[in-house]
């Protein structure tokens, strides 16, 4: 089991990866095989996707998955790779700040050194209390946990669009005061807005990317320190399941599987 001194070293190394000159690019995984593939491809860190994790365990995304099941998956992933792991813990898997602190203690025990935690429909004041509890739990453990505070103003279309940038910046500042390490703003890839966010946030900025978004290098030039694929990889994988099944049932053919990874390659990832 990884001790807290080792976790502290991993956490410091993970934090150092956040650099606009070479943004940390995360292809989010939801199981051990996916995490091993991400590591084998050369990624310096592995991030989980809450959606992919929840779907694979039979739950919808959005604070429906039980904490113990989520943490069990995080522990399996962290044990399977040698690079730092950051876990998406949705809203914190708890009704109040004390429960969020318990979740963070569990995250560290599972071997992860970072978290994503979203504000969602909570008020900024409420979310700040939850972030402070998360930071306190990490400090008690002696681990500089990377707390990536997600601001959902753009993703959820909250408030007046004309005031959304200012509201996002205000929330980011409050979350940083509460103990966040970085700020995650999904739902926006417009270069002008991204540049304003990077200029206005005094911490590493994380942007959610997918088809149609600017490249990693372009986002880095705008000041972005981290980009994430989020649930996109899981969505693409499940799309293959549906396409292959529909093709099999409707036409009796199998072309959808032509680009599959070889059995032996996947199997060898899980030896040892």
Coordinates of C-alpha atoms in Angstrom, one line a residue:
X1 CA 0.0 0.0 0.0
X2 CA 1.3 3.5 -0.9
X3 CA 2.1 5.5 2.2
X4 CA 1.3 9.2 2.7
X5 CA 5.0 10.2 2.0
X6 CA 4.8 8.5 -1.3
X7 CA 1.5 10.1 -2.0
X8 CA 2.9 13.5 -1.2
X9 CA 5.7 13.0 -3.7
X10 CA 3.2 11.8 -6.4
X11 CA 0.9 14.8 -5.6
X12 CA 3.8 17.2 -6.0
X13 CA 4.8 15.7 -9.3
X14 CA 1.2 15.7 -10.5
X15 CA 0.8 19.4 -9.7
X16 CA 4.0 20.2 -11.6
X17 CA 2.5 18.8 -14.8
X18 CA 0.1 21.7 -15.0
X19 CA 1.9 24.1 -17.4
X20 CA 0.4 26.1 -20.3
X21 CA 3.7 25.6 -22.1
X22 CA 2.9 21.9 -22.3
X23 CA -0.6 21.4 -21.0
X24 CA -1.4 18.2 -19.1
X25 CA -3.6 16.2 -21.5
X26 CA -5.8 13.6 -19.8
X27 CA -7.7 10.8 -21.6
X28 CA -10.1 9.8 -18.8
X29 CA -10.3 6.1 -17.9
X30 CA -13.0 4.2 -16.1
X31 CA -11.4 0.8 -15.5
X32 CA -8.0 -0.9 -15.0
X33 CA -7.5 -2.0 -18.6
X34 CA -8.3 1.6 -19.8
X35 CA -5.9 3.1 -17.2
X36 CA -3.1 0.7 -18.3
X37 CA -3.7 1.6 -21.9
X38 CA -3.5 5.4 -21.1
X39 CA -0.3 4.8 -19.2
X40 CA 1.2 2.6 -21.9
X41 CA 0.5 5.3 -24.5
X42 CA 2.8 7.6 -22.6
X43 CA 0.4 9.7 -20.5
X44 CA 2.1 11.1 -17.4
X45 CA -1.0 10.8 -15.3
X46 CA -4.4 8.9 -15.3
X47 CA -7.7 10.6 -14.6
X48 CA -11.0 8.8 -14.0
X49 CA -14.3 9.9 -15.5
X50 CA -17.2 9.9 -13.2
X51 CA -19.6 9.2 -16.0
X52 CA -17.6 6.2 -17.3
X53 CA -17.1 4.8 -13.8
X54 CA -20.8 5.1 -13.0
X55 CA -22.0 3.6 -16.3
X56 CA -19.7 0.7 -16.0
X57 CA -21.0 0.0 -12.5
X58 CA -24.6 0.3 -13.5
X59 CA -25.4 3.8 -12.2
X60 CA -26.2 7.0 -13.9
X61 CA -23.7 9.9 -13.6
X62 CA -24.6 12.7 -11.2
X63 CA -24.2 11.7 -7.5
X64 CA -26.1 8.4 -7.9
X65 CA -23.1 6.0 -7.4
X66 CA -22.4 4.9 -3.9
X67 CA -19.1 6.3 -2.5
X68 CA -17.6 2.9 -1.6
X69 CA -18.1 1.5 -5.1
X70 CA -16.5 4.6 -6.6
X71 CA -13.5 4.5 -4.2
X72 CA -13.0 0.7 -4.9
X73 CA -12.6 1.5 -8.6
X74 CA -10.2 4.3 -7.8
X75 CA -8.1 2.0 -5.7
X76 CA -8.0 -0.6 -8.5
X77 CA -6.9 2.0 -11.0
X78 CA -4.2 3.5 -8.7
X79 CA -2.8 0.1 -7.9
X80 CA -2.6 -0.8 -11.5
X81 CA -0.5 2.2 -12.7
X82 CA 2.7 3.8 -11.7
X83 CA 1.8 7.4 -12.7
X84 CA -0.3 9.8 -10.5
X85 CA -4.1 9.2 -10.5
X86 CA -6.7 11.9 -10.1
X87 CA -10.2 10.8 -9.3
X88 CA -13.5 12.5 -10.4
X89 CA -15.6 12.4 -7.2
X90 CA -18.6 14.2 -8.7
X91 CA -20.0 16.5 -6.0
X92 CA -18.0 14.8 -3.2
X93 CA -20.2 11.8 -2.5
X94 CA -21.6 13.4 0.7
X95 CA -24.4 15.6 1.8
X96 CA -22.3 17.9 3.9
X97 CA -18.7 19.1 4.2
X98 CA -17.9 16.4 6.9
X99 CA -18.9 13.7 4.4
X100 CA -16.8 15.3 1.7
X101 CA -13.8 15.1 4.1
X102 CA -14.5 11.4 4.6
X103 CA -14.6 10.9 0.8
X104 CA -11.2 12.7 0.5
X105 CA -9.7 10.5 3.2
X106 CA -11.0 7.5 1.2
X107 CA -9.5 8.9 -2.0
X108 CA -6.1 9.2 -0.4
X109 CA -6.4 5.7 1.1
X110 CA -7.2 4.4 -2.4
X111 CA -3.9 5.9 -3.7
X112 CA -5.1 8.9 -5.7
X113 CA -3.4 12.3 -5.4
X114 CA -6.0 14.5 -7.1
X115 CA -9.7 15.0 -7.3
X116 CA -12.3 16.8 -9.4
X117 CA -15.2 18.1 -7.4
X118 CA -18.1 20.0 -9.0
X119 CA -20.3 22.8 -7.7
X120 CA -23.3 21.8 -9.8
X121 CA -26.4 23.4 -8.4
X122 CA -24.9 24.3 -5.1
X123 CA -24.3 27.9 -4.1
X124 CA -20.7 29.1 -4.3
X125 CA -20.7 29.5 -0.5
X126 CA -21.9 25.9 0.0
X127 CA -19.3 24.6 -2.4
X128 CA -16.5 26.6 -0.8
X129 CA -17.3 24.9 2.6
X130 CA -17.0 21.5 0.9
X131 CA -13.7 22.5 -0.7
X132 CA -12.4 23.7 2.6
X133 CA -13.3 20.4 4.2
X134 CA -11.6 18.5 1.4
X135 CA -8.4 20.6 1.9
X136 CA -8.5 20.1 5.6
X137 CA -8.7 16.3 5.2
X138 CA -5.8 16.3 2.8
X139 CA -3.7 18.5 5.1
X140 CA -4.4 16.2 8.0
X141 CA -3.1 13.3 6.0
X142 CA 0.0 15.4 5.0
X143 CA -0.7 15.1 1.3
X144 CA -0.9 18.2 -1.0
X145 CA -4.0 16.8 -2.8
X146 CA -4.6 18.5 -6.2
X147 CA -8.2 19.8 -5.8
X148 CA -9.6 20.6 -9.2
X149 CA -12.7 22.7 -8.5
X150 CA -15.2 22.4 -11.2
X151 CA -17.3 25.5 -12.0
X152 CA -20.5 24.5 -13.8
X153 CA -21.7 28.0 -14.9
X154 CA -21.0 27.3 -18.6
X155 CA -21.8 23.6 -18.6
X156 CA -25.2 24.2 -17.0
X157 CA -25.9 27.5 -18.6
X158 CA -26.3 29.2 -15.2
X159 CA -27.5 32.8 -14.9
X160 CA -27.4 35.6 -17.4
X161 CA -25.1 34.8 -20.3
X162 CA -23.8 38.3 -20.3
X163 CA -22.6 37.9 -16.7
X164 CA -21.4 34.3 -16.9
X165 CA -17.7 35.1 -17.3
X166 CA -17.7 37.4 -14.3
X167 CA -19.7 34.9 -12.3
X168 CA -17.2 32.1 -13.3
X169 CA -14.3 34.2 -12.2
X170 CA -15.9 35.1 -8.9
X171 CA -16.6 31.5 -8.2
X172 CA -13.1 30.5 -9.1
X173 CA -11.6 33.1 -6.8
X174 CA -13.8 31.9 -3.9
X175 CA -12.9 28.3 -4.5
X176 CA -9.2 29.0 -4.6
X177 CA -9.5 30.9 -1.3
X178 CA -11.3 27.8 0.1
X179 CA -8.4 25.5 -0.8
X180 CA -8.7 24.5 -4.4
X181 CA -5.5 24.0 -6.4
X182 CA -6.9 24.5 -9.9
X183 CA -10.1 25.4 -11.6
X184 CA -12.0 23.3 -14.1
X185 CA -14.5 25.1 -16.4
X186 CA -16.2 22.6 -18.7
X187 CA -18.7 23.7 -21.4
X188 CA -16.6 26.4 -23.0
X189 CA -14.0 26.1 -25.7
X190 CA -14.4 29.5 -27.4
X191 CA -10.8 30.9 -27.7
X192 CA -11.7 34.4 -26.6
X193 CA -13.6 33.2 -23.5
X194 CA -10.9 30.7 -22.6
X195 CA -8.3 33.4 -22.8
X196 CA -10.3 35.6 -20.5
X197 CA -10.7 32.7 -18.0
X198 CA -7.0 32.0 -18.1
X199 CA -6.1 35.7 -17.5
X200 CA -8.6 36.0 -14.7
X201 CA -7.9 32.9 -12.7
X202 CA -4.8 32.8 -10.6
X203 CA -4.3 29.1 -10.8
X204 CA -4.0 26.3 -13.5
X205 CA -7.1 26.3 -15.8
X206 CA -8.6 23.0 -16.9
X207 CA -10.8 22.9 -20.0
X208 CA -13.0 20.0 -21.2
X209 CA -12.2 19.1 -24.8
X210 CA -13.7 16.9 -27.5
X211 CA -14.5 17.0 -31.3
X212 CA -14.4 20.5 -32.6
X213 CA -12.4 22.0 -29.7
X214 CA -9.1 23.8 -30.2
X215 CA -6.0 21.6 -30.1
X216 CA -4.0 21.1 -26.9
X217 CA -1.3 23.4 -28.2
X218 CA -3.8 26.1 -29.1
X219 CA -5.4 26.0 -25.7
X220 CA -1.9 26.1 -24.1
X221 CA -1.2 29.3 -26.0
X222 CA -4.4 30.8 -24.5
X223 CA -3.1 30.0 -21.0
X224 CA -4.8 26.6 -20.4
X225 CA -2.7 24.3 -18.2
X226 CA -4.8 21.1 -18.4
X227 CA -7.2 19.6 -20.9
X228 CA -9.5 16.6 -20.3
X229 CA -11.5 14.3 -22.6
X230 CA -13.9 13.6 -19.7
X231 CA -16.6 11.2 -20.7
X232 CA -15.9 11.4 -24.4
X233 CA -13.7 8.2 -24.5
X234 CA -16.4 6.2 -22.6
X235 CA -19.1 7.5 -24.9
X236 CA -17.0 6.5 -27.9
X237 CA -16.4 3.0 -26.5
X238 CA -20.1 2.5 -25.8
X239 CA -20.9 3.7 -29.3
X240 CA -18.8 0.8 -30.7
X241 CA -20.9 -1.6 -28.6
X242 CA -24.1 -0.3 -30.2
X243 CA -22.7 -0.1 -33.7
X244 CA -21.3 -3.6 -33.6
X245 CA -24.5 -5.0 -32.2
X246 CA -26.8 -3.2 -34.7
X247 CA -24.5 -4.3 -37.5
X248 CA -24.5 -7.9 -36.3
X249 CA -28.3 -8.1 -35.8
X250 CA -29.3 -6.2 -38.9
X251 CA -26.8 -7.3 -41.5
X252 CA -25.0 -10.2 -40.0
X253 CA -21.6 -8.6 -40.6
X254 CA -18.8 -7.4 -38.4
X255 CA -17.0 -4.5 -40.0
X256 CA -17.5 -2.2 -37.0
X257 CA -14.8 -4.3 -35.2
X258 CA -12.1 -4.0 -37.8
X259 CA -10.0 -1.5 -35.8
X260 CA -10.1 -3.5 -32.5
X261 CA -7.0 -3.9 -30.4
X262 CA -5.5 -7.4 -30.5
X263 CA -6.6 -9.7 -27.8
X264 CA -3.0 -10.5 -26.9
X265 CA -2.0 -6.9 -26.5
X266 CA -4.9 -6.2 -24.1
X267 CA -4.3 -9.4 -22.2
X268 CA -0.6 -8.7 -21.8
X269 CA -1.4 -5.3 -20.2
X270 CA -2.9 -7.1 -17.2
X271 CA -0.1 -9.6 -16.6
X272 CA 2.0 -8.8 -13.5

